[in-house]
XYZ file of N, CA and C in Angstrom:
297
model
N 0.839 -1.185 0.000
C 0.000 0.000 0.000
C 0.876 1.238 0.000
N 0.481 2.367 -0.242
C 1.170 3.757 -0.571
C 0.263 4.418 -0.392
N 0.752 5.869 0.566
C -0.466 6.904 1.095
C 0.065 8.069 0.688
N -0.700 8.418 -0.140
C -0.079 9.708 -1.035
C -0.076 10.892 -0.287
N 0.702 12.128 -0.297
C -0.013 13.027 1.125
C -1.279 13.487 0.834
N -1.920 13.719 -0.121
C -3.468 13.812 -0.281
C -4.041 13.232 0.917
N -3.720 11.572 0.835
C -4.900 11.134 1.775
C -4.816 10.012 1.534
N -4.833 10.059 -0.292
C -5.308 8.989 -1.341
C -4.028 7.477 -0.714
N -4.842 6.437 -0.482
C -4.504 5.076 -0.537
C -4.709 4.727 -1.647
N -3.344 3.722 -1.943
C -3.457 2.958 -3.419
C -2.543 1.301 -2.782
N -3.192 0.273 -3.371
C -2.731 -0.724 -3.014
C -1.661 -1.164 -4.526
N -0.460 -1.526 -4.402
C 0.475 -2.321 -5.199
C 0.945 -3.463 -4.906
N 1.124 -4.088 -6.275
C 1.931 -5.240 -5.766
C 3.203 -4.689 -6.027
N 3.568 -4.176 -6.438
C 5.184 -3.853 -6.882
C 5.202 -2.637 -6.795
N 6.078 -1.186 -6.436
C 5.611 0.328 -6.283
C 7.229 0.744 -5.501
N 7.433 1.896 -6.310
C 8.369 2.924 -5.901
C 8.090 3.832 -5.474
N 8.874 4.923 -4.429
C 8.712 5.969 -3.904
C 9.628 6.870 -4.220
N 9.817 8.098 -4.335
C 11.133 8.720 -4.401
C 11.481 9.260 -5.928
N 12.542 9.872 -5.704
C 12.994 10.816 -6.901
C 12.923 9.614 -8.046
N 12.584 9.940 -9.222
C 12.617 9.095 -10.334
C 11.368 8.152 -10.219
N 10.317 8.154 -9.306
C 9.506 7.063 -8.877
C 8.691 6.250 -10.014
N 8.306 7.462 -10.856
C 7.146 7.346 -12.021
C 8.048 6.122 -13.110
N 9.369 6.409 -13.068
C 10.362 5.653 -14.274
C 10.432 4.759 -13.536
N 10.643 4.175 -12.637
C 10.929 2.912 -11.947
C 9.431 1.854 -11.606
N 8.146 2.924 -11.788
C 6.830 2.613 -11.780
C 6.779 1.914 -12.510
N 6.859 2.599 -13.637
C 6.358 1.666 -15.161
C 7.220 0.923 -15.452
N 8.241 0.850 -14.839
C 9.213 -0.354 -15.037
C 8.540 -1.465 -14.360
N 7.781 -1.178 -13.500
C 7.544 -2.294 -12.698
C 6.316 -2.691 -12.906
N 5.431 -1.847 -13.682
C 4.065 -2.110 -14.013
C 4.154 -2.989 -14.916
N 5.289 -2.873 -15.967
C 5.520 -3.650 -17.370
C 5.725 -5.370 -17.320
N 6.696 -5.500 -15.931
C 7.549 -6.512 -15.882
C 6.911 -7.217 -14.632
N 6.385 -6.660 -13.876
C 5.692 -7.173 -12.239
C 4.885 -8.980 -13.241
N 5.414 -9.927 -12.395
C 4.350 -11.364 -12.715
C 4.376 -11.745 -11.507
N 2.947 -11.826 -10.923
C 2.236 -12.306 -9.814
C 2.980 -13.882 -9.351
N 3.948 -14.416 -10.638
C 3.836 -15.563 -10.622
C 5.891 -16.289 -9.776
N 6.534 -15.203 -9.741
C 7.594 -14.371 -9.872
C 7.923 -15.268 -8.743
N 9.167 -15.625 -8.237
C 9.902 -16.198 -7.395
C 10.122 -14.786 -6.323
N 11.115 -14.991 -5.152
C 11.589 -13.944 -4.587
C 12.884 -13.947 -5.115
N 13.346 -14.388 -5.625
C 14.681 -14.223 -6.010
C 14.579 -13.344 -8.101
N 13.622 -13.781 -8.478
C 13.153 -13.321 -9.655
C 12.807 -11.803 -9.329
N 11.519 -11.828 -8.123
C 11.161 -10.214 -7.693
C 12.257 -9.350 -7.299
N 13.246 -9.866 -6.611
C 14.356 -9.425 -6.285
C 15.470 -8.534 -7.281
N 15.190 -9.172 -8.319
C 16.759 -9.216 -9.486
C 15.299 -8.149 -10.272
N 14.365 -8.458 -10.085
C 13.471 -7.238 -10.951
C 13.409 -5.762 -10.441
N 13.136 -5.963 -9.236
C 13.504 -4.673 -8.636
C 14.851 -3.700 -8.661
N 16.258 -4.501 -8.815
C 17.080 -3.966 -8.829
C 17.077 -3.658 -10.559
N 16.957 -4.219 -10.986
C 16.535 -4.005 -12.666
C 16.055 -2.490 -13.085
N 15.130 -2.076 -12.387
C 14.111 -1.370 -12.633
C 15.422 0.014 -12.102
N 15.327 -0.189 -10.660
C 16.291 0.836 -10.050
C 17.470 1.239 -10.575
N 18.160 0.187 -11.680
C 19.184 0.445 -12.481
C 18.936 1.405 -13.446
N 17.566 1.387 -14.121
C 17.375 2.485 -14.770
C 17.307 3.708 -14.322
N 17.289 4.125 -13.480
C 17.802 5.437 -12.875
C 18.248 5.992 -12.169
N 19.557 4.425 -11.146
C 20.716 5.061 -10.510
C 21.855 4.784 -11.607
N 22.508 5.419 -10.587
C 24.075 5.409 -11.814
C 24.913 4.616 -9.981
N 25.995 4.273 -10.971
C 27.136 3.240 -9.543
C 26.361 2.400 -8.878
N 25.471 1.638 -9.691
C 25.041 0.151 -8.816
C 24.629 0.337 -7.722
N 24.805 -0.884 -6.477
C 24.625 -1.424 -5.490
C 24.796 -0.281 -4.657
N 25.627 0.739 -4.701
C 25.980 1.862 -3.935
C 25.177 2.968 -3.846
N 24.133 2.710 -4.569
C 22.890 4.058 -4.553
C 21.875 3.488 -4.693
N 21.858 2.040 -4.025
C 20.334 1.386 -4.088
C 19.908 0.684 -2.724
N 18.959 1.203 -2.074
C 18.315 0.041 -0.712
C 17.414 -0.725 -1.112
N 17.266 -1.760 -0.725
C 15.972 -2.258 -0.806
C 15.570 -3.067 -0.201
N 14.355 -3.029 0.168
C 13.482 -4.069 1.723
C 12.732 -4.783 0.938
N 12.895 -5.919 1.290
C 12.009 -7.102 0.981
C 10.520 -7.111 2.346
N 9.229 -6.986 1.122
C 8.134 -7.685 2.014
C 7.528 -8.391 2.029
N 7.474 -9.674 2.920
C 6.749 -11.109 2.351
C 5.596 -10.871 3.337
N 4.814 -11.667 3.072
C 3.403 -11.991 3.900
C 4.060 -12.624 5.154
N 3.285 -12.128 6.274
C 3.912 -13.156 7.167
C 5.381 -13.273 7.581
N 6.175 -12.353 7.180
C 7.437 -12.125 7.893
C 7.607 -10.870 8.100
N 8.952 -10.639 8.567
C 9.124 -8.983 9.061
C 10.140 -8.857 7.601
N 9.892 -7.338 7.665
C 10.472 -6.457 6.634
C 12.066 -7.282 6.804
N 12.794 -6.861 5.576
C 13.985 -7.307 5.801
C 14.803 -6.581 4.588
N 15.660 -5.457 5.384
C 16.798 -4.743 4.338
C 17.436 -5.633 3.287
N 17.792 -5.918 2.225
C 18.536 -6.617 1.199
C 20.203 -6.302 1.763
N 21.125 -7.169 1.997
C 22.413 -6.458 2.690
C 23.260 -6.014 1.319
N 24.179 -5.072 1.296
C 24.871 -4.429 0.249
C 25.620 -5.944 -0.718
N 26.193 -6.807 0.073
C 26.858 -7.964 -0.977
C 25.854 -8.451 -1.219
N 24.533 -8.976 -0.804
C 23.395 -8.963 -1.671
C 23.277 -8.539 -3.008
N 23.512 -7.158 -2.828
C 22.910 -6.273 -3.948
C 23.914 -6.297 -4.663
N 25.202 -6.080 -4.138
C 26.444 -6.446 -5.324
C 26.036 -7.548 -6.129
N 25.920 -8.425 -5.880
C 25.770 -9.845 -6.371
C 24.699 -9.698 -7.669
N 23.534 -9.443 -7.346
C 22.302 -9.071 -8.143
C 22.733 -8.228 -9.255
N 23.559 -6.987 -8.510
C 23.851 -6.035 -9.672
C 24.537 -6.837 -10.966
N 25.201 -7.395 -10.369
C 26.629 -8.041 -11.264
C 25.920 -9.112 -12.334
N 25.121 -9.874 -11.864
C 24.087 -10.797 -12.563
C 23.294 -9.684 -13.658
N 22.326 -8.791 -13.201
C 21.877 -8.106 -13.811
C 22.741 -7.150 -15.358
N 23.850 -6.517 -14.816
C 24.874 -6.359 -15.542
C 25.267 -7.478 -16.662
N 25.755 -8.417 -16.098
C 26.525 -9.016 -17.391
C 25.409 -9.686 -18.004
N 23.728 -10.099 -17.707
C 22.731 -10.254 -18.219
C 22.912 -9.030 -19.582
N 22.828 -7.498 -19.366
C 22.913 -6.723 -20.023
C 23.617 -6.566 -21.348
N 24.923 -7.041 -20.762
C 25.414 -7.464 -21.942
C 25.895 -8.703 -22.864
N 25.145 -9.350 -22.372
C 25.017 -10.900 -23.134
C 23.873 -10.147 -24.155
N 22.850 -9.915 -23.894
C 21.625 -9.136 -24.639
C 22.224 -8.342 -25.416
N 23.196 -7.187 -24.930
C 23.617 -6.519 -26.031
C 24.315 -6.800 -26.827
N 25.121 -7.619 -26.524
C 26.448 -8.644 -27.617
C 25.300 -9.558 -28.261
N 24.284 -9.826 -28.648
C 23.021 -10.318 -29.183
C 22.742 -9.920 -30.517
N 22.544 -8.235 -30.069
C 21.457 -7.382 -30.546
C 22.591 -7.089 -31.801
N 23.813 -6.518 -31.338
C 24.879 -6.145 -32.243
C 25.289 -7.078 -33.698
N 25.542 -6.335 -34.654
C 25.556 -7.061 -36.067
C 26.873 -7.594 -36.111
């Protein structure tokens, strides 16, 4: 859920806050599948956030929320890890695309 300062409640399954929010939104509106592992939701989220930090793992937090457990920060070698996957994902795709 997200409480806009209006007032306005909006329920998400997937949802950003913060500078750049709207670009990281529709990143997540596009790609969000109900059907998604946590380790899949995981590597999607940092995905999304890549599009509009710059230096990786070093300008990104992120809390995991499951049903039924407590919140839980993602730890930075976490996110290294993800980044690095995500990254060389990037360019396997782009060494693809190239003639």
């Amino acid at each position: 859920y997200m409480t806009e300062p209006s007032g306005n409640l909006a329920r998400w399954s997937a949802v950003a806050c913060g500078r750049n929010q709207k670009t990281v939104r529709e990143y997540l509106e596009n790609n969000y599948s109900p059907d998604a592992n946590e380790e899949d939701t995981l590597k999607m989220a940092v995905r999304s956030l890549l599009e509009v930090v710059d230096q990786g793992a070093r300008n990104i937090e992120v809390v995991q929320l499951r049903t039924g457990k407590p919140a839980r920060f993602v730890t930075e070698e976490e996110l290294e890890k993800v980044v690095k996957e995500v990254e060389d994902e990037r360019e396997r795709e782009e060494s693809k695309n190239k003639p």
